[in-house]
Structures are given as C-alpha cells and as structure tokens.
Coordinates of C-alpha atoms and ligand atoms in Angstrom, one line a residue:
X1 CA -8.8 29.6 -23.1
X2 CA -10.3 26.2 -21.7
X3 CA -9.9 23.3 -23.8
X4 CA -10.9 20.0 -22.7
X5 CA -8.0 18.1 -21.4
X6 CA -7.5 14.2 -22.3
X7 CA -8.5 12.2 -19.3
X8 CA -6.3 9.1 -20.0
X9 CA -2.7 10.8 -20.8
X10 CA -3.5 13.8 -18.5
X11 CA -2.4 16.1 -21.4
X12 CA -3.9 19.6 -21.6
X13 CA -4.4 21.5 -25.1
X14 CA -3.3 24.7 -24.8
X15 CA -3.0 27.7 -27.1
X16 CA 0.5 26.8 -27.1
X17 CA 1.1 23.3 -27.0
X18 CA 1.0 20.5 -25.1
X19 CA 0.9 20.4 -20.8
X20 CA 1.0 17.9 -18.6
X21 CA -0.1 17.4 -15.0
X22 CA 1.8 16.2 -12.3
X23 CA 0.0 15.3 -8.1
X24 CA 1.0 14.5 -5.6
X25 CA -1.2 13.5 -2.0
X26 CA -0.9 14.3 1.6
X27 CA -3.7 12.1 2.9
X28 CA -4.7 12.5 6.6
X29 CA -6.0 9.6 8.0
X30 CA -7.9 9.3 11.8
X31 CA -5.5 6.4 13.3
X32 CA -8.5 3.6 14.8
X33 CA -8.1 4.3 18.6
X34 CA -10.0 4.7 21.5
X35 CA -8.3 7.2 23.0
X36 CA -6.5 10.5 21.2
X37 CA -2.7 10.8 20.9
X38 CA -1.1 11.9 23.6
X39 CA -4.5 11.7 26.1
X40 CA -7.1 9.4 27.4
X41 CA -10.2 11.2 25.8
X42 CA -12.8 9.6 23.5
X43 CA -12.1 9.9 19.9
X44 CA -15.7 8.7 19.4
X45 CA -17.3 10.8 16.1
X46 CA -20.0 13.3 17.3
X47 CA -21.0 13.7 20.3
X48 CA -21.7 17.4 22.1
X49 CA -19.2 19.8 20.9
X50 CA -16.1 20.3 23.9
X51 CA -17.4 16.9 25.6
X52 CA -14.4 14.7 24.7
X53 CA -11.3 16.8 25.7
X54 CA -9.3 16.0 28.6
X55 CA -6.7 18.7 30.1
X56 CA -3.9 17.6 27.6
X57 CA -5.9 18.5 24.5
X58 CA -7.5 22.2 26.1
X59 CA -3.7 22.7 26.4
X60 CA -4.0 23.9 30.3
X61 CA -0.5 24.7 31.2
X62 CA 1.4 22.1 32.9
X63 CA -0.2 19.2 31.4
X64 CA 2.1 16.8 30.1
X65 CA 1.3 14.4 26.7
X66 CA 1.7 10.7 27.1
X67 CA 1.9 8.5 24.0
X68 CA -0.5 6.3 23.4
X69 CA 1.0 2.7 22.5
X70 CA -2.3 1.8 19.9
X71 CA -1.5 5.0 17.7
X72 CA 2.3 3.8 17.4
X73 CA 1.0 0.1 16.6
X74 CA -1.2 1.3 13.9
X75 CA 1.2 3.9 12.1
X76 CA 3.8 1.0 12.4
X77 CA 1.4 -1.8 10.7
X78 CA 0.1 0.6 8.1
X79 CA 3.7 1.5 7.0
X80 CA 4.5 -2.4 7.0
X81 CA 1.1 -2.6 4.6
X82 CA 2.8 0.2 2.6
X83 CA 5.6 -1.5 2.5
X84 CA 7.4 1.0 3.6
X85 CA 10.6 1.0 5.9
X86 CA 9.6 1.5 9.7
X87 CA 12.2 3.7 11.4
X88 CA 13.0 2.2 15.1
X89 CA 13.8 5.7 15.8
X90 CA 11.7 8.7 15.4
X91 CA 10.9 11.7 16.9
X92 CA 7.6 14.3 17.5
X93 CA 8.1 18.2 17.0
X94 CA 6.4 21.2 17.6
X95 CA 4.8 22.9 14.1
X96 CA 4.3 26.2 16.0
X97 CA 1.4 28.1 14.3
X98 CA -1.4 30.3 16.2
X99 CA -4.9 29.5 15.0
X100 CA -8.4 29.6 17.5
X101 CA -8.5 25.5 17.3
X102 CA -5.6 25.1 18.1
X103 CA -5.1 25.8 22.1
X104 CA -1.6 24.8 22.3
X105 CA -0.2 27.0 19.5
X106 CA 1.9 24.4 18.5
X107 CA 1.0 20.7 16.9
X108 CA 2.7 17.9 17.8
X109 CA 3.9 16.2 14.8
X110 CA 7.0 14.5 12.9
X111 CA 9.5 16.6 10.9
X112 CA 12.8 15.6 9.8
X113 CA 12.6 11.7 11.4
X114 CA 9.0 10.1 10.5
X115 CA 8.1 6.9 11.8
X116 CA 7.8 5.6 8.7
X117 CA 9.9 6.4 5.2
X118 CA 9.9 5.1 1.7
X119 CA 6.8 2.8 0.2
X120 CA 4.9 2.4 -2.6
X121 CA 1.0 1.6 -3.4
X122 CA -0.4 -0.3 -6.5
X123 CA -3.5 1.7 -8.7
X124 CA -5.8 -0.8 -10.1
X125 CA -6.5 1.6 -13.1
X126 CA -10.0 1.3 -14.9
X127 CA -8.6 -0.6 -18.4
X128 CA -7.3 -3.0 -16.0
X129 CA -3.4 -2.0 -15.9
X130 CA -1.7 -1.0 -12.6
X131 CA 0.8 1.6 -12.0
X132 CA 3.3 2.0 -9.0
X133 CA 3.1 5.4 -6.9
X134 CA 6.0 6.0 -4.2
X135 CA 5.1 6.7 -1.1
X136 CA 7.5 9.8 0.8
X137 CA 6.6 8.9 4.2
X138 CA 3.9 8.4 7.0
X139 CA 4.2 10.4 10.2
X140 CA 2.0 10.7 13.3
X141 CA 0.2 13.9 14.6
X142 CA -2.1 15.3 16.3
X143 CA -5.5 16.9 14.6
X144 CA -7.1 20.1 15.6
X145 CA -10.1 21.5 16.8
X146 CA -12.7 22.5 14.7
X147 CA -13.9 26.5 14.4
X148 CA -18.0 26.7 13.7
X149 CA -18.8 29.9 12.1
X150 CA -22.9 28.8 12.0
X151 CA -23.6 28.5 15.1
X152 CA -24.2 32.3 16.4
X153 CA -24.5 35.2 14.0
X154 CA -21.2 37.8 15.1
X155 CA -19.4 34.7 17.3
X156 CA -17.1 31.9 15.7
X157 CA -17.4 29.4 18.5
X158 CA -14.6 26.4 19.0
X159 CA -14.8 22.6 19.3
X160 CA -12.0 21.0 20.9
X161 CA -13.8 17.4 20.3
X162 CA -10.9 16.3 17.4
X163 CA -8.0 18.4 19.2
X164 CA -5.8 15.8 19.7
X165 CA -7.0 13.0 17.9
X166 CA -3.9 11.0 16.0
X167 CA -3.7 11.2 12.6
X168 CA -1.2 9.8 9.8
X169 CA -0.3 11.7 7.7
X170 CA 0.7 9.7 4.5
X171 CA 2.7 11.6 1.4
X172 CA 2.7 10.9 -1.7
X173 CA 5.7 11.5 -4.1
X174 CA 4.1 13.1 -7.2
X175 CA 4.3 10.6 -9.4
X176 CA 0.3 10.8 -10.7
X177 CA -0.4 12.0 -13.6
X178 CA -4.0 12.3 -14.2
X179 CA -7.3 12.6 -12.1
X180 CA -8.1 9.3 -12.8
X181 CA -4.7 8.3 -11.0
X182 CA -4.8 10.2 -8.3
X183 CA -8.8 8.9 -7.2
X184 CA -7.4 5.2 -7.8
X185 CA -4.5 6.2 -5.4
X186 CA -7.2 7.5 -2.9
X187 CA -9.4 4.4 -3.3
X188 CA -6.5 2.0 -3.1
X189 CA -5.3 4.0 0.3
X190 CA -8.5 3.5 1.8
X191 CA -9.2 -0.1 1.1
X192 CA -5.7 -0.8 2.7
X193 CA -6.0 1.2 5.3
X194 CA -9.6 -0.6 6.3
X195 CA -8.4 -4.0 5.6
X196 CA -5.5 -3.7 7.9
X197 CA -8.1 -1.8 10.6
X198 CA -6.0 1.4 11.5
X199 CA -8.1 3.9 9.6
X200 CA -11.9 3.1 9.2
X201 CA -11.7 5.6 5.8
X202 CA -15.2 7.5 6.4
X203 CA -14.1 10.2 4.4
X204 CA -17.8 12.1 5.0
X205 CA -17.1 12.1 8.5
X206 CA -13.6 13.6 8.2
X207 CA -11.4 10.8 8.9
X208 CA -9.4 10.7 5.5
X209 CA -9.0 13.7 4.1
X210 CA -6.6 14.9 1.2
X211 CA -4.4 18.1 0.8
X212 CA -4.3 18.2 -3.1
X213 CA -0.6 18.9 -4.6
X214 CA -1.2 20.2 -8.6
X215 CA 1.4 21.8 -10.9
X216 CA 1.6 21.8 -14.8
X217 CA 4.7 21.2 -17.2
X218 CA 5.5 20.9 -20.9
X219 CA 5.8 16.9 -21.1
X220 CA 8.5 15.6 -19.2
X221 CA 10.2 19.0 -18.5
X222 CA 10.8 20.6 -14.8
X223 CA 8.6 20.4 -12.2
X224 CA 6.6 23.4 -12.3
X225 CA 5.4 25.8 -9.0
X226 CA 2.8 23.7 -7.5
X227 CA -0.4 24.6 -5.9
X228 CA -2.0 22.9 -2.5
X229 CA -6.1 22.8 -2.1
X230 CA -6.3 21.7 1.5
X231 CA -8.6 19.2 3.1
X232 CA -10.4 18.0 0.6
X233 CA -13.0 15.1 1.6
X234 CA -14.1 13.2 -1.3
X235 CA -12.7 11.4 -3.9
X236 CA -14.6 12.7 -6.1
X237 CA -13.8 16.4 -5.0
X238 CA -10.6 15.7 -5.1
X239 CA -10.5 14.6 -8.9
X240 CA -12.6 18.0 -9.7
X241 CA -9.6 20.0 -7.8
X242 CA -7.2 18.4 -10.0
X243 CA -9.2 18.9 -13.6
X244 CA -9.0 22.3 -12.2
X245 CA -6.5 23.7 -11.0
X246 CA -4.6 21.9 -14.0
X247 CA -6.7 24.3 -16.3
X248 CA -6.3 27.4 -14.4
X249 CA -2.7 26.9 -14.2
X250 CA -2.3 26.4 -17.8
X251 CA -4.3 29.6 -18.3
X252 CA -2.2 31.7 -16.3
X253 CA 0.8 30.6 -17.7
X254 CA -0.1 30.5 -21.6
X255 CA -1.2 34.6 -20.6
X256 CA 1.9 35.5 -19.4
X257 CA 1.3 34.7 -16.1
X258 CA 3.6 33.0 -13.1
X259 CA 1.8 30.7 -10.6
X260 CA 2.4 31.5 -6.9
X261 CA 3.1 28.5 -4.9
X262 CA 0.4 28.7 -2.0
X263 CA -2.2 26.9 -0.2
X264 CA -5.7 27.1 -2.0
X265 CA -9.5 25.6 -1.1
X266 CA -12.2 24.2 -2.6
X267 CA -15.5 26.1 -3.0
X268 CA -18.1 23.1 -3.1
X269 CA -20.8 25.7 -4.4
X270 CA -19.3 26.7 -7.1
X271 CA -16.4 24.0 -8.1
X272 CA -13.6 26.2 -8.2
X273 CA -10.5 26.5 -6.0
X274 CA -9.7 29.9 -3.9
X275 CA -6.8 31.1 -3.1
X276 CA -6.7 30.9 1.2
X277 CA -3.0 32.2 2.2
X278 CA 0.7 32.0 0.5
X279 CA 2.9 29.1 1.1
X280 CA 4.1 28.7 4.5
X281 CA 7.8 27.4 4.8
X282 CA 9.2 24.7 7.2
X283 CA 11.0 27.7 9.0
X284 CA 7.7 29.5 9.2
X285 CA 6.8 26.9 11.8
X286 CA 10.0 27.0 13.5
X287 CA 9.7 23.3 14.2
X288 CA 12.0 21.8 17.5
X289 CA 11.7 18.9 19.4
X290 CA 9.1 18.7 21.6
X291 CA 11.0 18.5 25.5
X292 CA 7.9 16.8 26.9
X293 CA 8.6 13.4 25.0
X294 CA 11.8 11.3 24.2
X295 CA 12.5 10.1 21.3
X296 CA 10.2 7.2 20.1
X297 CA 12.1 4.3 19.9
X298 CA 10.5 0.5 18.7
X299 CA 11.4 -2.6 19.7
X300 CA 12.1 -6.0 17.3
X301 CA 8.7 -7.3 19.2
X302 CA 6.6 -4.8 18.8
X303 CA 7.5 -4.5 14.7
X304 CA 7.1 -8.0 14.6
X305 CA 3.9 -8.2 16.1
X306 CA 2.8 -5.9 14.2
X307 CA 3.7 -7.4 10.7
X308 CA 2.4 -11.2 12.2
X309 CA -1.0 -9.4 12.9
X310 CA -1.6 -8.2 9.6
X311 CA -4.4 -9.8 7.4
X312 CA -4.2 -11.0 3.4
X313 CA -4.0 -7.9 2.1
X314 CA -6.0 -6.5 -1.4
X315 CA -3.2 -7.0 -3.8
X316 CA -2.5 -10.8 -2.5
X317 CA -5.6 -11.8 -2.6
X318 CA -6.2 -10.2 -6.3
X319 CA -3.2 -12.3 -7.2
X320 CA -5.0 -15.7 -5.5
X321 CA -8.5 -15.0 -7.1
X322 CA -6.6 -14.5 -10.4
X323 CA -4.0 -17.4 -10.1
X324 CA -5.7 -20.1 -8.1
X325 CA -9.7 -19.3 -9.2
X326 CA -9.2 -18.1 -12.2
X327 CA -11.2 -15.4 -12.2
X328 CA -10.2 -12.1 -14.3
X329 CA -8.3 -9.2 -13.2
X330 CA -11.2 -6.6 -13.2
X331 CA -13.9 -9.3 -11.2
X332 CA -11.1 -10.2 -9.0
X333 CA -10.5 -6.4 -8.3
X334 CA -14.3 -5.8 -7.7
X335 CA -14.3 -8.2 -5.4
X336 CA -11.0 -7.2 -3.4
X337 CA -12.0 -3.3 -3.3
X338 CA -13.6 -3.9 -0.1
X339 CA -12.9 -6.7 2.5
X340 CA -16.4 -7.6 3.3
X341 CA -17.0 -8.2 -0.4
X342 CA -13.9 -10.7 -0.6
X343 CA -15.2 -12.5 2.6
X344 CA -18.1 -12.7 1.2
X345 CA -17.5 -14.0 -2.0
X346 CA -15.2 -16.6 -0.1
X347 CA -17.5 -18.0 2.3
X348 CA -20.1 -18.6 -0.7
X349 CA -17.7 -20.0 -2.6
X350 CA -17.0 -22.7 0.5
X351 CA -20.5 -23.1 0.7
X352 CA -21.3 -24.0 -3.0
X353 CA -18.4 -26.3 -3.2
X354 CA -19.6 -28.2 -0.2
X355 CA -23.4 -28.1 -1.4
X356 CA -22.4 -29.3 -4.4
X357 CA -19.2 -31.2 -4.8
X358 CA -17.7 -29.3 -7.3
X359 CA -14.3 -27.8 -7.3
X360 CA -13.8 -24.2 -5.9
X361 CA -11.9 -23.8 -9.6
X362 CA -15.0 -24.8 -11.2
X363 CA -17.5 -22.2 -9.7
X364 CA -15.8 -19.3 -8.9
X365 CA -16.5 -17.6 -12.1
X366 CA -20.2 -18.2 -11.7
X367 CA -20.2 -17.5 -7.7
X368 CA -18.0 -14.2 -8.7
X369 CA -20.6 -13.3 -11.3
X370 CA -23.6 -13.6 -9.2
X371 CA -21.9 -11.4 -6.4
X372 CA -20.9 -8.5 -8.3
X373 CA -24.2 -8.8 -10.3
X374 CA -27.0 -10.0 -8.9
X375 CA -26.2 -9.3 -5.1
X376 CA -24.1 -5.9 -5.4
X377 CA -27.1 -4.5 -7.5
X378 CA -29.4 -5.2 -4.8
X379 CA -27.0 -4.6 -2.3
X380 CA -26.2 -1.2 -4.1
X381 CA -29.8 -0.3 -4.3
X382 CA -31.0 -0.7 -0.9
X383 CA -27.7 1.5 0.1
X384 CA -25.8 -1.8 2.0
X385 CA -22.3 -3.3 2.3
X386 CA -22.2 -7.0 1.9
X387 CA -21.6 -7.6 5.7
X388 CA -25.6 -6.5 6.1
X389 CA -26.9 -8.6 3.2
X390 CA -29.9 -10.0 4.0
X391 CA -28.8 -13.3 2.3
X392 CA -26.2 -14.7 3.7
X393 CA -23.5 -16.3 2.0
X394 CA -25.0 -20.3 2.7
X395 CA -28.3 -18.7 1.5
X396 CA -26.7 -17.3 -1.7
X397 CA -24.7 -21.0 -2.1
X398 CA -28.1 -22.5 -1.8
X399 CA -30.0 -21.1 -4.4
X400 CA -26.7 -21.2 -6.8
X401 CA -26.7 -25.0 -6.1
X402 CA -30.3 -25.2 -7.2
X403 CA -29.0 -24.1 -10.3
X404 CA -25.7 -26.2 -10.7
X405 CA -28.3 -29.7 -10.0
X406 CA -30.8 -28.5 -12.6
X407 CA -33.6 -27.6 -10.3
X408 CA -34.0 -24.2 -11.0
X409 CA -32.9 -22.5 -14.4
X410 CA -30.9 -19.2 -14.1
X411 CA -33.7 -17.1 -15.1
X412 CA -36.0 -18.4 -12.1
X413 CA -33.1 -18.0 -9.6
X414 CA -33.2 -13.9 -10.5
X415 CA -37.0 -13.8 -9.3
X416 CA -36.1 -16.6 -6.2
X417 CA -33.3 -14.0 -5.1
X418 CA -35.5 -11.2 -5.4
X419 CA -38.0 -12.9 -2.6
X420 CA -35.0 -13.8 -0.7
X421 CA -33.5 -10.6 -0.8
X422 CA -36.6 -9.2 0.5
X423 CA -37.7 -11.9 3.5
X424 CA -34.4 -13.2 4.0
X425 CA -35.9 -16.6 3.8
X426 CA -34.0 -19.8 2.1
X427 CA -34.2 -20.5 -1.3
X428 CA -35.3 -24.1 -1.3
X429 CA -38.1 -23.0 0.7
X430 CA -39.4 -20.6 -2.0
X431 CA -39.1 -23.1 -4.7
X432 CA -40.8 -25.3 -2.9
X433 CA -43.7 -22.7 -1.7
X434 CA -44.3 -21.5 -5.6
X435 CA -43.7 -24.4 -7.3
X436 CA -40.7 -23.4 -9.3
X437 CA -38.6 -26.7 -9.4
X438 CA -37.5 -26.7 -13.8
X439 CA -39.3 -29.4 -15.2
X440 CA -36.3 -31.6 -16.8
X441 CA -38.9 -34.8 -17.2
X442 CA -38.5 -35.5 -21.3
X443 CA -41.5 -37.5 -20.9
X444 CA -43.4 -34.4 -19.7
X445 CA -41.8 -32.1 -22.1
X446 CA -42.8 -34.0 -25.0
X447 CA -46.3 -34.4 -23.9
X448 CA -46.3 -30.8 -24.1
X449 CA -44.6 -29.9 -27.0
X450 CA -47.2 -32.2 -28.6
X451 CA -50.0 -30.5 -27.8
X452 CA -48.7 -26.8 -28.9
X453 CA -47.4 -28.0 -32.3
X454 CA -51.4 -29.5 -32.3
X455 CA -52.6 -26.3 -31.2
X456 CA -50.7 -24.0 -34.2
X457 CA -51.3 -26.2 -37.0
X458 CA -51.0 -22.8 -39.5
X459 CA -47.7 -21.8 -38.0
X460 CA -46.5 -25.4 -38.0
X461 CA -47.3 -25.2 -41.9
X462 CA -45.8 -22.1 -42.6
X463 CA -42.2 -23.5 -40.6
X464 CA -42.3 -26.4 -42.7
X465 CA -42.5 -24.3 -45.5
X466 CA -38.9 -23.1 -44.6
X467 CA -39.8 -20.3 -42.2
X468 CA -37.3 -21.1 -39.5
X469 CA -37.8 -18.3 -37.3
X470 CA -40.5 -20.1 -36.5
X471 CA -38.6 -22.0 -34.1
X472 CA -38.2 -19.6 -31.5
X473 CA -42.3 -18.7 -31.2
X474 CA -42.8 -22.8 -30.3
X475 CA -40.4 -22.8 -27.9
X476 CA -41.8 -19.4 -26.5
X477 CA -45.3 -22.0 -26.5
X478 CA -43.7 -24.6 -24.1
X479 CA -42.0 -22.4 -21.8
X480 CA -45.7 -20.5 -21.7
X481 CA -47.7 -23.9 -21.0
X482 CA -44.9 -24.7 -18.6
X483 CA -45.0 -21.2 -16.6
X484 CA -41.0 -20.6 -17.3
X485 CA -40.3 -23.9 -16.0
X486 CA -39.3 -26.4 -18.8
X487 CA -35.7 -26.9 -18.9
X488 CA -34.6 -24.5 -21.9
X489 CA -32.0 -26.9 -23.0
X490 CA -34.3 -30.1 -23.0
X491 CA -37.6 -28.3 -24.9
X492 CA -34.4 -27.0 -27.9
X493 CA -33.6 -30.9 -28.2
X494 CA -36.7 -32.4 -28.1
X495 CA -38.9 -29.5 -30.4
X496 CA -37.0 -28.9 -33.3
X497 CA -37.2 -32.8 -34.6
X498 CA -40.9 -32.9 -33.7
X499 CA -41.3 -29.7 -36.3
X500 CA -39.3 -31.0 -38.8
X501 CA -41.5 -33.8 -38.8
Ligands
ADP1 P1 4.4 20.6 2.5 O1 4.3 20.1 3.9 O2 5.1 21.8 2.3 O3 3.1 20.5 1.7 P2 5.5 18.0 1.7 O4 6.8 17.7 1.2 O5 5.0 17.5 3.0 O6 5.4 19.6 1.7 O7 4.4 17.6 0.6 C1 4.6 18.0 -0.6 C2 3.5 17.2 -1.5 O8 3.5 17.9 -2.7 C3 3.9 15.8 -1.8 O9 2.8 15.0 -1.8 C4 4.6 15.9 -3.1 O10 4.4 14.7 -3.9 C5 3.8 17.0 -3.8 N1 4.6 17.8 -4.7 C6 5.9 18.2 -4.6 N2 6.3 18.9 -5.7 C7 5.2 18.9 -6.6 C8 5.0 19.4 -7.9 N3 5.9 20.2 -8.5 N4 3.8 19.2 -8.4 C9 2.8 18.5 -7.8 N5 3.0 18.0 -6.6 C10 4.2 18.2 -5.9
MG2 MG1 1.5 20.0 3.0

C-alpha cells in the first residue's frame, strides 16, 4: 500500500513501520570548452546531426586522442570549488561496452585514479538550515552519441554530434535523505558550477544530467539494495524519481519482495520509473588503461592558476551579505543562487550609496528587497535573468534614491518601475514627465486638509462624536485631492489635530 511519505524527515509509513530513504548523485556535467576531449571538433549545442565530429570521435582506426588542456583546467578548478583534493596524478581507462553511439566500443573515462577525490557541497535547505553532503569524486570522460528513434519509421539513425564531448562526472556519497535534499544538492551543484564557468548547467539542453541512486532502510539500519534511474534532466524530475522509487521499494519489500539492484528510467508520460537492464559490474566493462595516453600528471602552476582564477564563490559571498550587509540568510541566499543576481544587487547597491550618501549597511536591506521583489517579479514574468533587465542597476539606484530623498513615496515608485521596466527609460525622467514628485510642502498639505474637513462637515461630526475610524476615510480625502502624492507621513501629522479640533 501507498502512504504518503513525510517530505521533511524523508520517513515513509509503511504497513510495517517506519522506512527511510537514502540518495546518492552521479551528476554529469558538459565541461565549458570549445573543443571536445580528446579532438578539435565543436562542442557547439545543435547544429546538423554528424556535422561536428572529427576522425577521433567516428572512432576511424588509427586515430589517436589528444587531451585537451581547457577540459583538465576546468575539472581541476571545479574540484578546487568543491573543495575537494586534486590528484597530480591520474589516469583515463577504457569502459568497454558496445552500444550504436558509441563507435569506439569503449569510453574513455577515469576508474580507480580520478582527477579529483574527496569534497563536500553545502544545501541551503528551504527553513533556512544547511546540511553538508560528501562528495566521492569528480572524474573526466567522454560523452556519447545520441541514437534518434523518430526520425525514420523502421531505422534508428545515429548522431555522433556529442561523441566525445568532456564531461565530469561528479559523485555523490549518499548522504541525502529526502527529495527535498537531493534538488538543493542539484541546485547548489549547478550554481557552482556556473559561477566558477566550467559547466553552463542548461540542464534542458543536456549538459547536467543526473543518474538517480535510491534505496530504502529501517531508520539508521544497513544500507539497503539500491536502484539507479539514469539520465535524468530536471530537477524537478529528479525529485519525482526519488518520491518514487522510495515508495515502490517500500512496497516490494513490506510484500515479501527483494529489490534487484539495476539500472532503471524514467517515463516522463506517465511518472513512473522502468526497469531498463540489470546492474552492470566494474568487471563487466573490463576497464584498462587506455595505451594511447600517459598518465595525466599536473603541475604546482597549473593547480595554482587554477585556484587564483576562481571567483567569490556562493557560500562566501552568502556569508558577506549576511555578516557585512546584514541582510538575512534566506534574502542573502536568493540573491547568491545565481551570479547575475548577486552582481546585480551589488552594482545597485554601489549606485544607491553613491546617489545618496548613505552607508552600503544602511540600504542593503531595502536595495535587497526591491530586487528579489519588485525586479525578480518582473524579471520572472517576462521569462529574464537579471543580466537582460531592462533597468539597469544605476536605473534601479535612481528611482530608490527618489525614495530615500522624499521625492517619491514607495507606492509611486511601484507604478514609476512599471514604466521603466517597460521603456527602459530613467526614472527621474518619468517623475518629471507625469508629475509625480510627493508633495512634502506642510503649507500645501494643510491648505488641503482644510478644505476636505470643510467639504465633510457630517463625517467631521460624527468623528468628533468618537467615531475614530473616521480617521482613515480623511486621509483617503487628501491623498485623493492630492492624486497619491501627499507625503503619507506629513498628511497623519498634520490631519488628526485639525479633526480633533
Ligand atoms: P556505479 O558506477 O556502479 O553507479 P558509483 O560508485 O560510481 O557506482 O556510484 C554509486 C552512487 O550510488 C553514488 O552516488 C553513491 O552515493 C550511491 N549509492 C551507493 N550506495 C547507495 C545506497 N545503498 N543507496 C543509495 N545510493 C547509494
Ligand atoms: Mg553509476
């Protein structure tokens, strides 16, 4: 029987007690490169099927693989954003396996020495709290081609566009415990692996992908038999294969049933997993050396490069928008998730300091607030990253300086940002144009509060006569006769002695 499992502890109700999931991911990620692994051919995304393969990647015989220097750099900084220890010395084997895509018959990948061991990433998790997950290793290799089964109705045709492209693969241990988990652990991944630039993270176009690890046990027993749904390409997919395949599991095993460890996939239709093939084992492969390349071995320079070249990364600057701006944990996190947001928010922030004088302290909160509100729902909306806003980060310190100086109240900088958002045009321009400056003259407001209270002589009665609700209707009178402008602050201080006589 299904039962509904608890989202937050990752504990399933069975018939016969308590179960509780364990994941672990193999993420592949498309290494940021001109050029595939071990050739010179266009990793470029598209493109006429069988246009970007060179000789290397239709595995003609005699063709010889020649490492290509950007792939190493990028594994090597992504393992130092991990973390994670870089091993000077690794080595690429052949996986030997016969499949249409795959020319060779054999992959070129890493086995038993990885370029990169132990690390660990950092899940932001939604009530705010982080939890560590351990990192196995990273190891280069090369991808496949792709077989299309729609394009002819009795032929399976082959595209050897992605045969050779480098990928990382980056394991997980299986320390998540929920589906919750493991889509912070796929987010996390990604924003890394973009900020650093090695993996651009377009996981519609196939360049992250996830092989989905999924076992269940009573709580904090054994490990049990685990099942792997491969290639899945969302994050949201993945957190579906792990709600269920948990519950399947559990089914099988509360009727009597073992679970066979094999490789499973994921029908999109009808959101279940099938099972594709039985486990292969490492020997299966019959991995070995591959004679056509030495050893890889790194030099002191080219690791240190590679650390000195990497930017601030997410958690850091979390940490700095918390520590030095003040800002709270789950803004500062909003902000961080993607890089062009954080440089955003910065160069506003620099801009609304210098506008206005103020302390970079004082306004973040406000700045942060405005970003992930008012410009990330528009941005949202119209389907944009911050790095294509159509105000730009001096505009949006602009029109927030109106506000800090008094000149336009918060309420009229919503409908001035809607105008900009839509013509791209300044916001002191706008005010200007419409009229919109906040009148803050007491002289003025008092003029007009005079005339209202003249103009409502039978509510003024009735407020005198202790009906205070009154209040708000008169001051929804000035900011009438004032179009929205009067200062809200000012007509509160100067109405309510006038009514009270
Ligand atoms: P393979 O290449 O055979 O899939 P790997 O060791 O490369 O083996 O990857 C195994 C993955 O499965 C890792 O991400 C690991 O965390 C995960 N894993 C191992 N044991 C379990 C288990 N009992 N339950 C869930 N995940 C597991
Ligand atoms: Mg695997």
């Amino acid at each position: 029987m299904n039962s509904p499992s608890d989202k937050n502890m990752g504990i399933i109700k069975g018939a016969t007690g308590d179960w509780e999931m364990v994941i672990g991911l193999e993420v592949h990620a498309q290494v940021t490169s001109k050029a595939k692994l071990f050739s010179g051919a266009s990793t470029e995304f598209g493109g006429e099927p069988n246009n970007h393969v060179s000789l290397v990647d239709a595995a003609m015989p005699g063709m010889l693989p020649v490492i290509n220097a950007e792939c190493i750099r990028q594994a090597v900084r992504t393992g130092q954003a991990l973390g994670a220890r870089i091993n000077k010395l690794s080595v690429f084997d052949r996986k030997n396996y016969f499949y249409a895509d795959l020319p060779q018959g054999y992959q070129i990948s890493q086995f038993t020495q990885p370029i990169v061991g132990e690390g660990v990433i950092t899940l932001d998790l939604e009530d705010g709290t982080t939890k560590e997950v351990r990192i196995e290793r990273l190891h280069l290799e090369q991808d496949a081609g792709k077989s299309m089964h729609d394009q002819h109705p009795s032929m399976t045709f082959v595209d050897l566009n992605r045969s050779g492209v480098a990928l990382m693969e980056i394991v997980s241990m299986p320390d998540m415990r929920t589906a919750a988990e493991a889509g912070a652990y796929v987010r996390k991944l990604r924003t890394i692996l973009r900020y650093i630039g090695s993996c651009d993270g377009n996981m519609d176009q196939g360049s992250m992908r996830a092989d989905v690890n999924v076992s269940v046990r009573r709580p904090g027993g054994e490990l049990g038999t685990r099942t792997e749904t491969k290639n899945v390409n969302s994050v949201r997919f993945i957190m579906q294969v792990i709600e269920y395949e948990a519950r399947r599991q559990v089914d099988v095993l509360e009727d009597g049933g073992t679970i066979r460890q094999e490789t499973r996939l994921w029908d999109t239709a009808k959101n279940v997993t099938r099972p594709m093939r039985s486990k292969e084992e490492a020997h299966d492969y019959r991995y070995f050396p591959d004679p056509d390349l030495l050893p890889l071995e790194l030099s002191d320079e080219l690791i240190a490069e590679a650390l000195a070249s990497l930017p601030e990364l997410p958690d850091a600057k979390k940490e700095r928008f918390t520590a030095e701006l003040g800002l709270s944990a789950y803004n500062a996190g909003v902000l961080v998730a993607e890089k062009e947001s954080a440089d955003y928010f910065e160069a506003l922030l620099t801009a609304l300091a210098d506008a206005t004088g103020k302390s970079a302290g004082d306004l973040a909160k406000k700045a942060a607030n405005w970003v992930i509100s008012d410009l990330f729902g528009h941005l949202n909306k119209a389907g944009k990253g911050a790095q294509d806003s159509p105000v730009s980060p001096p505009q949006g310190a602009e029109l927030l300086a109106l506000v800090e100086d008094g000149t336009i109240s918060g309420r009229t900088a919503k409908d001035v940002f809607e105008i900009m958002f839509e013509s791209g045009r300044g916001a002191g321009e706008i005010v200007e144009e419409k009229g919109l400056k906040q009148v803050s003259d007491s002289g003025e407001i008092e003029a007009i509060i005079d005339e209202v209270i003249a103009a409502n002589p039978g509510q003024l009665a009735q407020y005198r006569a202790g009906k205070d609700k009154l209040l708000g209707f008169f001051v929804g009178q000035v900011m009438k006769a004032t179009g929205g402008k009067a200062n809200p602050g000012l007509v509160n201080k100067l109405l309510k002695p006038k009514l009270d006589g």
